[in-house]
PDB file of C-alpha atoms in Angstrom:
ATOM      1  CA  MET A  21     -15.818  -6.453  11.612  1.00  0.00           C
ATOM      2  CA  HIS A  22     -14.864  -2.875  10.722  1.00  0.00           C
ATOM      3  CA  TYR A  23     -12.840  -3.310   7.524  1.00  0.00           C
ATOM      4  CA  VAL A  24     -11.936   0.249   6.447  1.00  0.00           C
ATOM      5  CA  THR A  25     -11.493   3.651   8.110  1.00  0.00           C
ATOM      6  CA  TYR A  26     -12.002   6.757   5.977  1.00  0.00           C
ATOM      7  CA  ARG A  27     -11.423  10.208   7.453  1.00  0.00           C
ATOM      8  CA  PRO A  28     -12.250  12.903   4.878  1.00  0.00           C
ATOM      9  CA  GLY A  29      -9.908  15.872   4.585  1.00  0.00           C
ATOM     10  CA  THR A  30      -9.985  19.542   3.639  1.00  0.00           C
ATOM     11  CA  THR A  31      -6.598  19.838   1.874  1.00  0.00           C
ATOM     12  CA  PRO A  32      -5.371  18.612  -1.553  1.00  0.00           C
ATOM     13  CA  LEU A  33      -3.521  15.757   0.163  1.00  0.00           C
ATOM     14  CA  VAL A  34      -4.785  12.150   0.477  1.00  0.00           C
ATOM     15  CA  LEU A  35      -2.905   9.399   2.335  1.00  0.00           C
ATOM     16  CA  ASP A  36      -3.788   5.716   2.374  1.00  0.00           C
ATOM     17  CA  SER A  37      -2.378   2.654   4.130  1.00  0.00           C
ATOM     18  CA  PRO A  38      -3.624  -0.551   2.462  1.00  0.00           C
ATOM     19  CA  HIS A  39      -1.317  -3.043   4.193  1.00  0.00           C
ATOM     20  CA  SER A  40      -1.160  -2.187   7.913  1.00  0.00           C
ATOM     21  CA  GLY A  41      -4.300  -4.103   8.924  1.00  0.00           C
ATOM     22  CA  VAL A  42      -3.976  -6.488  11.874  1.00  0.00           C
ATOM     23  CA  HIS A  43      -7.549  -7.771  12.312  1.00  0.00           C
ATOM     24  CA  TYR A  44      -7.594 -11.357  11.001  1.00  0.00           C
ATOM     25  CA  PRO A  45     -11.172 -12.353  10.069  1.00  0.00           C
ATOM     26  CA  ASP A  46     -12.572 -15.630  11.387  1.00  0.00           C
ATOM     27  CA  ASP A  47     -13.262 -16.889   7.873  1.00  0.00           C
ATOM     28  CA  PHE A  48      -9.596 -16.541   6.822  1.00  0.00           C
ATOM     29  CA  ALA A  49      -8.917 -20.183   7.837  1.00  0.00           C
ATOM     30  CA  TYR A  50      -5.190 -19.970   7.095  1.00  0.00           C
ATOM     31  CA  ALA A  51      -2.904 -22.930   7.812  1.00  0.00           C
ATOM     32  CA  CYS A  52       0.475 -21.313   8.548  1.00  0.00           C
ATOM     33  CA  ALA A  53       1.595 -19.864  11.889  1.00  0.00           C
ATOM     34  CA  LEU A  54       0.175 -16.430  12.689  1.00  0.00           C
ATOM     35  CA  GLU A  55       3.648 -15.025  13.435  1.00  0.00           C
ATOM     36  CA  THR A  56       4.716 -16.127   9.949  1.00  0.00           C
ATOM     37  CA  LEU A  57       1.648 -14.513   8.389  1.00  0.00           C
ATOM     38  CA  ARG A  58       2.207 -11.276  10.306  1.00  0.00           C
ATOM     39  CA  THR A  59       5.499 -10.688   8.455  1.00  0.00           C
ATOM     40  CA  ALA A  60       3.294  -9.644   5.519  1.00  0.00           C
ATOM     41  CA  GLU A  61       1.977  -6.629   7.438  1.00  0.00           C
ATOM     42  CA  ASP A  62       3.232  -3.082   6.924  1.00  0.00           C
ATOM     43  CA  THR A  63       3.214  -3.025  10.699  1.00  0.00           C
ATOM     44  CA  HIS A  64       2.650   0.337  12.459  1.00  0.00           C
ATOM     45  CA  VAL A  65       2.419   2.365   9.241  1.00  0.00           C
ATOM     46  CA  GLU A  66      -0.950   3.723  10.388  1.00  0.00           C
ATOM     47  CA  LYS A  67       0.762   4.967  13.569  1.00  0.00           C
ATOM     48  CA  LEU A  68       3.584   6.643  11.652  1.00  0.00           C
ATOM     49  CA  TYR A  69       1.054   8.867   9.884  1.00  0.00           C
ATOM     50  CA  ASP A  70      -1.447   9.327  12.715  1.00  0.00           C
ATOM     51  CA  PHE A  71      -0.762  13.084  12.699  1.00  0.00           C
ATOM     52  CA  ALA A  72      -2.237  13.478   9.209  1.00  0.00           C
ATOM     53  CA  PRO A  73      -5.991  13.918   9.871  1.00  0.00           C
ATOM     54  CA  ALA A  74      -5.338  16.829  12.266  1.00  0.00           C
ATOM     55  CA  LEU A  75      -3.598  18.624   9.381  1.00  0.00           C
ATOM     56  CA  GLY A  76      -6.710  18.285   7.182  1.00  0.00           C
ATOM     57  CA  VAL A  77      -5.250  15.392   5.211  1.00  0.00           C
ATOM     58  CA  ALA A  78      -7.704  12.703   4.055  1.00  0.00           C
ATOM     59  CA  TRP A  79      -6.836   9.288   5.531  1.00  0.00           C
ATOM     60  CA  ILE A  80      -7.876   5.805   4.405  1.00  0.00           C
ATOM     61  CA  GLU A  81      -6.751   2.726   6.318  1.00  0.00           C
ATOM     62  CA  ALA A  82      -7.385  -0.986   5.828  1.00  0.00           C
ATOM     63  CA  HIS A  83      -7.986  -3.034   8.982  1.00  0.00           C
ATOM     64  CA  PHE A  84      -7.959  -6.396   7.188  1.00  0.00           C
ATOM     65  CA  PRO A  85      -4.518  -7.972   6.584  1.00  0.00           C
ATOM     66  CA  ARG A  86      -3.054  -7.842   3.087  1.00  0.00           C
ATOM     67  CA  SER A  87      -2.586 -11.619   3.113  1.00  0.00           C
ATOM     68  CA  TYR A  88      -6.395 -11.980   3.397  1.00  0.00           C
ATOM     69  CA  LEU A  89      -6.985  -9.566   0.514  1.00  0.00           C
ATOM     70  CA  ASP A  90      -4.467  -7.191  -1.034  1.00  0.00           C
ATOM     71  CA  ALA A  91      -6.158  -3.862  -1.775  1.00  0.00           C
ATOM     72  CA  ASN A  92      -3.094  -2.880  -3.819  1.00  0.00           C
ATOM     73  CA  ARG A  93      -4.024  -5.371  -6.533  1.00  0.00           C
ATOM     74  CA  ASN A  94      -6.597  -5.296  -9.294  1.00  0.00           C
ATOM     75  CA  THR A  95      -9.469  -7.743  -8.849  1.00  0.00           C
ATOM     76  CA  THR A  96      -8.249  -9.460 -12.044  1.00  0.00           C
ATOM     77  CA  GLU A  97      -4.920 -10.407 -10.383  1.00  0.00           C
ATOM     78  CA  VAL A  98      -6.243 -13.762  -9.247  1.00  0.00           C
ATOM     79  CA  ASP A  99      -4.371 -17.042  -8.884  1.00  0.00           C
ATOM     80  CA  VAL A 100      -6.933 -19.477 -10.313  1.00  0.00           C
ATOM     81  CA  THR A 101      -5.067 -22.456  -8.799  1.00  0.00           C
ATOM     82  CA  LEU A 102      -6.340 -21.354  -5.367  1.00  0.00           C
ATOM     83  CA  PHE A 103      -9.953 -22.252  -6.130  1.00  0.00           C
ATOM     84  CA  ASP A 104     -11.961 -25.435  -5.734  1.00  0.00           C
ATOM     85  CA  GLU A 105     -14.103 -24.413  -8.729  1.00  0.00           C
ATOM     86  CA  PRO A 106     -13.655 -22.248 -11.847  1.00  0.00           C
ATOM     87  CA  TRP A 107     -13.276 -18.525 -11.136  1.00  0.00           C
ATOM     88  CA  PRO A 108     -16.029 -16.868 -13.201  1.00  0.00           C
ATOM     89  CA  GLU A 109     -14.639 -13.308 -13.235  1.00  0.00           C
ATOM     90  CA  PRO A 110     -12.048 -11.764 -15.607  1.00  0.00           C
ATOM     91  CA  VAL A 111      -8.407 -12.720 -15.004  1.00  0.00           C
ATOM     92  CA  ALA A 112      -5.389 -10.627 -16.015  1.00  0.00           C
ATOM     93  CA  SER A 113      -3.176 -12.013 -18.770  1.00  0.00           C
ATOM     94  CA  ASP A 114      -0.475  -9.326 -19.002  1.00  0.00           C
ATOM     95  CA  PRO A 115       2.877 -10.882 -17.927  1.00  0.00           C
ATOM     96  CA  ALA A 116       4.000  -7.787 -15.997  1.00  0.00           C
ATOM     97  CA  THR A 117       0.715  -7.649 -14.074  1.00  0.00           C
ATOM     98  CA  LEU A 118       0.946 -11.363 -13.348  1.00  0.00           C
ATOM     99  CA  SER A 119       4.459 -11.134 -11.856  1.00  0.00           C
ATOM    100  CA  LYS A 120       2.979 -10.627  -8.379  1.00  0.00           C
ATOM    101  CA  VAL A 121       0.577 -13.541  -8.916  1.00  0.00           C
ATOM    102  CA  ARG A 122       3.520 -15.771  -9.857  1.00  0.00           C
ATOM    103  CA  LEU A 123       5.197 -14.808  -6.567  1.00  0.00           C
ATOM    104  CA  GLY A 124       2.036 -15.834  -4.698  1.00  0.00           C
ATOM    105  CA  LYS A 125       1.074 -12.206  -4.052  1.00  0.00           C
ATOM    106  CA  GLY A 126      -2.046 -11.642  -6.131  1.00  0.00           C
ATOM    107  CA  LEU A 127      -5.344 -10.263  -4.889  1.00  0.00           C
ATOM    108  CA  ILE A 128      -5.534 -13.283  -2.553  1.00  0.00           C
ATOM    109  CA  TRP A 129      -2.091 -14.345  -1.357  1.00  0.00           C
ATOM    110  CA  ARG A 130      -1.036 -17.953  -1.901  1.00  0.00           C
ATOM    111  CA  ALA A 131       2.226 -17.778   0.075  1.00  0.00           C
ATOM    112  CA  THR A 132       4.219 -15.484   2.358  1.00  0.00           C
ATOM    113  CA  ASP A 133       7.238 -13.435   1.273  1.00  0.00           C
ATOM    114  CA  ASP A 134       9.427 -16.394   2.238  1.00  0.00           C
ATOM    115  CA  GLY A 135       7.328 -18.820   0.199  1.00  0.00           C
ATOM    116  CA  VAL A 136       5.442 -20.446   3.090  1.00  0.00           C
ATOM    117  CA  PRO A 137       2.021 -21.679   1.856  1.00  0.00           C
ATOM    118  CA  ILE A 138      -0.848 -19.839   3.559  1.00  0.00           C
ATOM    119  CA  TYR A 139      -3.594 -22.416   2.963  1.00  0.00           C
ATOM    120  CA  ASN A 140      -3.912 -26.181   3.172  1.00  0.00           C
ATOM    121  CA  ARG A 141      -7.283 -25.972   1.432  1.00  0.00           C
ATOM    122  CA  LYS A 142      -8.856 -24.653  -1.758  1.00  0.00           C
ATOM    123  CA  LEU A 143     -10.938 -21.486  -1.631  1.00  0.00           C
ATOM    124  CA  GLY A 144     -14.510 -21.113  -2.800  1.00  0.00           C
ATOM    125  CA  VAL A 145     -15.633 -18.478  -5.291  1.00  0.00           C
ATOM    126  CA  ALA A 146     -18.243 -17.168  -2.843  1.00  0.00           C
ATOM    127  CA  GLU A 147     -15.733 -16.507  -0.043  1.00  0.00           C
ATOM    128  CA  VAL A 148     -13.377 -14.587  -2.330  1.00  0.00           C
ATOM    129  CA  ARG A 149     -16.266 -12.571  -3.760  1.00  0.00           C
ATOM    130  CA  ALA A 150     -17.221 -11.732  -0.159  1.00  0.00           C
ATOM    131  CA  ARG A 151     -13.678 -10.505   0.548  1.00  0.00           C
ATOM    132  CA  ILE A 152     -13.854  -8.273  -2.519  1.00  0.00           C
ATOM    133  CA  ALA A 153     -17.229  -6.883  -1.455  1.00  0.00           C
ATOM    134  CA  ASN A 154     -16.249  -6.346   2.194  1.00  0.00           C
ATOM    135  CA  CYS A 155     -12.660  -5.164   1.746  1.00  0.00           C
ATOM    136  CA  TRP A 156     -11.565  -4.210  -1.777  1.00  0.00           C
ATOM    137  CA  GLN A 157     -14.661  -2.312  -2.885  1.00  0.00           C
ATOM    138  CA  PRO A 158     -15.086  -0.078   0.211  1.00  0.00           C
ATOM    139  CA  TYR A 159     -11.351   0.617   0.339  1.00  0.00           C
ATOM    140  CA  HIS A 160     -11.167   1.723  -3.278  1.00  0.00           C
ATOM    141  CA  PHE A 161     -14.434   3.634  -2.986  1.00  0.00           C
ATOM    142  CA  ALA A 162     -12.960   5.638  -0.106  1.00  0.00           C
ATOM    143  CA  VAL A 163      -9.673   6.377  -1.904  1.00  0.00           C
ATOM    144  CA  ALA A 164     -11.481   7.445  -5.085  1.00  0.00           C
ATOM    145  CA  GLN A 165     -13.918   9.605  -3.120  1.00  0.00           C
ATOM    146  CA  ALA A 166     -11.130  11.312  -1.157  1.00  0.00           C
ATOM    147  CA  ILE A 167      -9.113  12.077  -4.297  1.00  0.00           C
ATOM    148  CA  ASP A 168     -12.169  13.333  -6.188  1.00  0.00           C
ATOM    149  CA  ALA A 169     -13.085  15.618  -3.280  1.00  0.00           C
ATOM    150  CA  ALA A 170      -9.532  16.984  -2.932  1.00  0.00           C
ATOM    151  CA  HIS A 171      -9.313  17.627  -6.671  1.00  0.00           C
ATOM    152  CA  GLU A 172     -12.699  19.288  -6.781  1.00  0.00           C
ATOM    153  CA  ARG A 173     -11.802  21.620  -3.911  1.00  0.00           C
ATOM    154  CA  HIS A 174      -8.334  22.613  -5.049  1.00  0.00           C
ATOM    155  CA  GLY A 175      -7.971  21.833  -8.754  1.00  0.00           C
ATOM    156  CA  TYR A 176      -5.319  19.220  -8.032  1.00  0.00           C
ATOM    157  CA  SER A 177      -4.731  16.294  -5.683  1.00  0.00           C
ATOM    158  CA  ILE A 178      -1.624  14.669  -4.222  1.00  0.00           C
ATOM    159  CA  HIS A 179      -2.118  11.054  -3.170  1.00  0.00           C
ATOM    160  CA  ILE A 180       0.547   9.320  -1.079  1.00  0.00           C
ATOM    161  CA  ASN A 181       0.219   5.527  -0.933  1.00  0.00           C
ATOM    162  CA  CYS A 182       1.899   4.563   2.377  1.00  0.00           C
ATOM    163  CA  HIS A 183       3.882   1.354   2.816  1.00  0.00           C
ATOM    164  CA  SER A 184       6.782  -0.199   4.686  1.00  0.00           C
ATOM    165  CA  MET A 185       9.350  -2.740   3.549  1.00  0.00           C
ATOM    166  CA  PRO A 186      11.780  -5.154   5.204  1.00  0.00           C
ATOM    167  CA  ALA A 187      15.420  -4.089   5.487  1.00  0.00           C
ATOM    168  CA  VAL A 188      16.375  -6.939   3.133  1.00  0.00           C
ATOM    169  CA  GLY A 189      14.186  -8.329   0.352  1.00  0.00           C
ATOM    170  CA  ALA A 190      12.728 -11.761   1.175  1.00  0.00           C
ATOM    171  CA  SER A 191      13.086 -14.733  -1.159  1.00  0.00           C
ATOM    172  CA  GLN A 192       9.604 -14.438  -2.722  1.00  0.00           C
ATOM    173  CA  ALA A 193       8.798 -10.745  -2.149  1.00  0.00           C
ATOM    174  CA  THR A 194      10.081  -9.131  -5.345  1.00  0.00           C
ATOM    175  CA  ASP A 195      12.166 -10.055  -8.377  1.00  0.00           C
ATOM    176  CA  PHE A 196      15.229  -8.988  -6.353  1.00  0.00           C
ATOM    177  CA  PRO A 197      15.540 -11.384  -3.374  1.00  0.00           C
ATOM    178  CA  GLY A 198      18.250 -10.433  -0.900  1.00  0.00           C
ATOM    179  CA  LEU A 199      18.364  -6.808  -2.004  1.00  0.00           C
ATOM    180  CA  VAL A 200      19.369  -4.475   0.829  1.00  0.00           C
ATOM    181  CA  HIS A 201      16.761  -1.720   0.698  1.00  0.00           C
ATOM    182  CA  ALA A 202      17.339   2.008   0.974  1.00  0.00           C
ATOM    183  CA  ASP A 203      15.690   3.982   3.788  1.00  0.00           C
ATOM    184  CA  PHE A 204      12.942   5.012   1.354  1.00  0.00           C
ATOM    185  CA  VAL A 205      11.800   3.725  -2.024  1.00  0.00           C
ATOM    186  CA  ILE A 206       9.696   6.237  -3.948  1.00  0.00           C
ATOM    187  CA  GLY A 207       7.589   4.822  -6.787  1.00  0.00           C
ATOM    188  CA  ASP A 208       5.548   6.354  -9.600  1.00  0.00           C
ATOM    189  CA  ARG A 209       5.420   3.449 -12.068  1.00  0.00           C
ATOM    190  CA  ASP A 210       8.232   4.831 -14.182  1.00  0.00           C
ATOM    191  CA  GLN A 211       7.005   8.450 -14.184  1.00  0.00           C
ATOM    192  CA  SER A 212       3.432   7.594 -15.147  1.00  0.00           C
ATOM    193  CA  THR A 213       1.456   8.444 -11.974  1.00  0.00           C
ATOM    194  CA  THR A 214       2.814  11.876 -11.012  1.00  0.00           C
ATOM    195  CA  SER A 215       4.736  14.770 -12.491  1.00  0.00           C
ATOM    196  CA  ALA A 216       8.528  14.574 -12.570  1.00  0.00           C
ATOM    197  CA  PRO A 217       9.023  17.802 -10.559  1.00  0.00           C
ATOM    198  CA  LEU A 218       6.728  16.612  -7.770  1.00  0.00           C
ATOM    199  CA  VAL A 219       8.347  13.206  -7.336  1.00  0.00           C
ATOM    200  CA  ARG A 220      11.759  14.888  -7.477  1.00  0.00           C
ATOM    201  CA  LEU A 221      10.659  17.221  -4.673  1.00  0.00           C
ATOM    202  CA  VAL A 222       9.680  14.207  -2.527  1.00  0.00           C
ATOM    203  CA  CYS A 223      12.997  12.444  -3.141  1.00  0.00           C
ATOM    204  CA  GLU A 224      15.076  15.570  -2.533  1.00  0.00           C
ATOM    205  CA  HIS A 225      13.188  16.440   0.652  1.00  0.00           C
ATOM    206  CA  LEU A 226      13.915  13.012   2.131  1.00  0.00           C
ATOM    207  CA  LYS A 227      17.545  13.086   1.000  1.00  0.00           C
ATOM    208  CA  GLY A 228      17.854  16.512   2.611  1.00  0.00           C
ATOM    209  CA  LEU A 229      16.790  14.938   5.905  1.00  0.00           C
ATOM    210  CA  GLY A 230      19.700  12.492   5.627  1.00  0.00           C
ATOM    211  CA  TYR A 231      17.921   9.413   4.288  1.00  0.00           C
ATOM    212  CA  SER A 232      19.017   7.139   1.459  1.00  0.00           C
ATOM    213  CA  VAL A 233      16.358   7.173  -1.275  1.00  0.00           C
ATOM    214  CA  ALA A 234      15.809   4.759  -4.174  1.00  0.00           C
ATOM    215  CA  TYR A 235      13.464   5.557  -7.067  1.00  0.00           C
ATOM    216  CA  ASN A 236      11.225   2.899  -8.670  1.00  0.00           C
ATOM    217  CA  HIS A 237      13.532   0.083  -7.526  1.00  0.00           C
ATOM    218  CA  PRO A 238      12.588  -2.484  -6.425  1.00  0.00           C
ATOM    219  CA  TYR A 239       9.093  -1.038  -5.842  1.00  0.00           C
ATOM    220  CA  LYS A 240       7.474   1.006  -8.630  1.00  0.00           C
ATOM    221  CA  GLY A 241       3.984   1.197  -7.162  1.00  0.00           C
ATOM    222  CA  VAL A 242       1.101  -1.087  -8.054  1.00  0.00           C
ATOM    223  CA  GLU A 243      -2.669  -0.795  -8.339  1.00  0.00           C
ATOM    224  CA  LEU A 244      -3.459   2.128  -6.029  1.00  0.00           C
ATOM    225  CA  VAL A 245      -1.121   4.580  -7.747  1.00  0.00           C
ATOM    226  CA  ARG A 246      -1.826   3.098 -11.180  1.00  0.00           C
ATOM    227  CA  ARG A 247      -5.577   3.435 -10.769  1.00  0.00           C
ATOM    228  CA  TYR A 248      -5.691   6.941  -9.276  1.00  0.00           C
ATOM    229  CA  GLY A 249      -2.583   8.667 -10.656  1.00  0.00           C
ATOM    230  CA  ASP A 250      -3.344  10.847 -13.686  1.00  0.00           C
ATOM    231  CA  PRO A 251      -0.825  13.701 -13.762  1.00  0.00           C
ATOM    232  CA  ALA A 252      -2.198  15.132 -17.020  1.00  0.00           C
ATOM    233  CA  ARG A 253      -5.364  15.909 -15.029  1.00  0.00           C
ATOM    234  CA  GLN A 254      -3.412  17.116 -11.959  1.00  0.00           C
ATOM    235  CA  ARG A 255      -4.095  13.911 -10.040  1.00  0.00           C
ATOM    236  CA  HIS A 256      -0.726  12.905  -8.619  1.00  0.00           C
ATOM    237  CA  SER A 257      -0.114   9.528  -6.943  1.00  0.00           C
ATOM    238  CA  ILE A 258       3.191   8.477  -5.354  1.00  0.00           C
ATOM    239  CA  GLN A 259       4.048   5.291  -3.479  1.00  0.00           C
ATOM    240  CA  VAL A 260       6.253   5.786  -0.413  1.00  0.00           C
ATOM    241  CA  GLU A 261       7.993   2.723   1.049  1.00  0.00           C
ATOM    242  CA  VAL A 262       9.801   3.222   4.354  1.00  0.00           C
ATOM    243  CA  ASN A 263      12.390   0.775   5.678  1.00  0.00           C
ATOM    244  CA  ARG A 264      11.127  -1.015   8.784  1.00  0.00           C
ATOM    245  CA  LYS A 265      14.584  -0.985  10.357  1.00  0.00           C
ATOM    246  CA  LEU A 266      14.102   2.755  10.917  1.00  0.00           C
ATOM    247  CA  TYR A 267      11.209   2.358  13.355  1.00  0.00           C
ATOM    248  CA  MET A 268      10.630  -1.256  14.451  1.00  0.00           C
ATOM    249  CA  ASN A 269      12.189  -4.589  15.324  1.00  0.00           C
ATOM    250  CA  GLU A 270      11.352  -6.878  12.409  1.00  0.00           C
ATOM    251  CA  GLN A 271      11.481 -10.007  14.595  1.00  0.00           C
ATOM    252  CA  THR A 272       9.323  -8.868  17.529  1.00  0.00           C
ATOM    253  CA  LEU A 273       7.287  -6.258  15.551  1.00  0.00           C
ATOM    254  CA  GLN A 274       7.834  -3.821  18.422  1.00  0.00           C
ATOM    255  CA  MET A 275       8.385  -0.139  17.719  1.00  0.00           C
ATOM    256  CA  THR A 276      11.894   1.121  18.489  1.00  0.00           C
ATOM    257  CA  ASP A 277      13.332   4.465  19.585  1.00  0.00           C
ATOM    258  CA  GLY A 278      13.647   5.422  15.917  1.00  0.00           C
ATOM    259  CA  PHE A 279       9.873   5.743  15.561  1.00  0.00           C
ATOM    260  CA  ALA A 280       9.601   9.343  16.821  1.00  0.00           C
ATOM    261  CA  SER A 281      12.324  10.788  14.588  1.00  0.00           C
ATOM    262  CA  LEU A 282      10.976   8.977  11.526  1.00  0.00           C
ATOM    263  CA  GLN A 283       7.468  10.247  12.260  1.00  0.00           C
ATOM    264  CA  ALA A 284       8.850  13.791  12.558  1.00  0.00           C
ATOM    265  CA  SER A 285      10.470  13.374   9.128  1.00  0.00           C
ATOM    266  CA  LEU A 286       7.223  12.106   7.601  1.00  0.00           C
ATOM    267  CA  ARG A 287       5.359  15.039   9.147  1.00  0.00           C
ATOM    268  CA  SER A 288       7.842  17.446   7.566  1.00  0.00           C
ATOM    269  CA  LEU A 289       7.304  15.766   4.177  1.00  0.00           C
ATOM    270  CA  VAL A 290       3.517  16.048   4.528  1.00  0.00           C
ATOM    271  CA  GLN A 291       3.803  19.696   5.558  1.00  0.00           C
ATOM    272  CA  ARG A 292       6.052  20.368   2.561  1.00  0.00           C
ATOM    273  CA  LEU A 293       3.481  18.780   0.238  1.00  0.00           C
ATOM    274  CA  LEU A 294       0.701  20.853   1.835  1.00  0.00           C
ATOM    275  CA  GLN A 295       2.668  23.943   0.786  1.00  0.00           C
ATOM    276  CA  THR A 296       3.263  22.658  -2.757  1.00  0.00           C
ATOM    277  CA  ASP A 297       1.055  23.274  -5.785  1.00  0.00           C
ATOM    278  CA  PRO A 298       2.289  20.821  -8.442  1.00  0.00           C
ATOM    279  CA  ARG A 299       0.850  23.076 -11.177  1.00  0.00           C
ATOM    280  CA  THR A 300       3.570  25.657 -10.431  1.00  0.00           C
ATOM    281  CA  LEU A 301       6.574  23.322 -10.255  1.00  0.00           C
TER     282      LEU A 301
END
């Protein structure tokens, strides 16, 4: 199986989609219905941004589903109750980090956003280590390489971590079940992964296009922006969550007529960022 696509770029901009994968590996051996499991996908996000490589933007895309392994988690965010033997690697102990694990959304998901158990079996240490080696490591290697290359070429990098979200928060998805989401949620882990002027530019650009925009609520950004965002060194990482109601039917997973206009808006945001040097803001 081809787990990760990495298309190098020539510009300061790097985009990645860690959650839009739809290729379910044979060794997943999940117990819930596939249509239930597919609600975890950031479905069609890779299509929304398919214009990016032609603009010289680096692109990294996961083909494995996030419920199999979540590349937007640290490898220490492990639910040890999933295993049939002791997990021999380090495990996070910070309560904030473990909030996703408590919800069943650690590195290896225990349950869907609606709390449906994914497995009727325990997992072995070897199979989870294989998922890390096949999925997590090459994905993060590609993101790190793309950001390093962009920064080396231009003296700064802008990394956009691309996601989608349901129109209404599911019961086990965040700490805010039932929350009606804005059109966009922009996250920078409480102003720690990018400069304030740059994230403000992103929010204002989207508002100027007529969208409702929330900032760091209910999504602040997780491992991919935390790990690679370092604004003091001109490495800027921003998480962009787009509301699925804008471009797809959440029940059938089919794209709707809204797809084209949303893609045009995302293209205008990318083009704006290509014209922006965060060192001068």
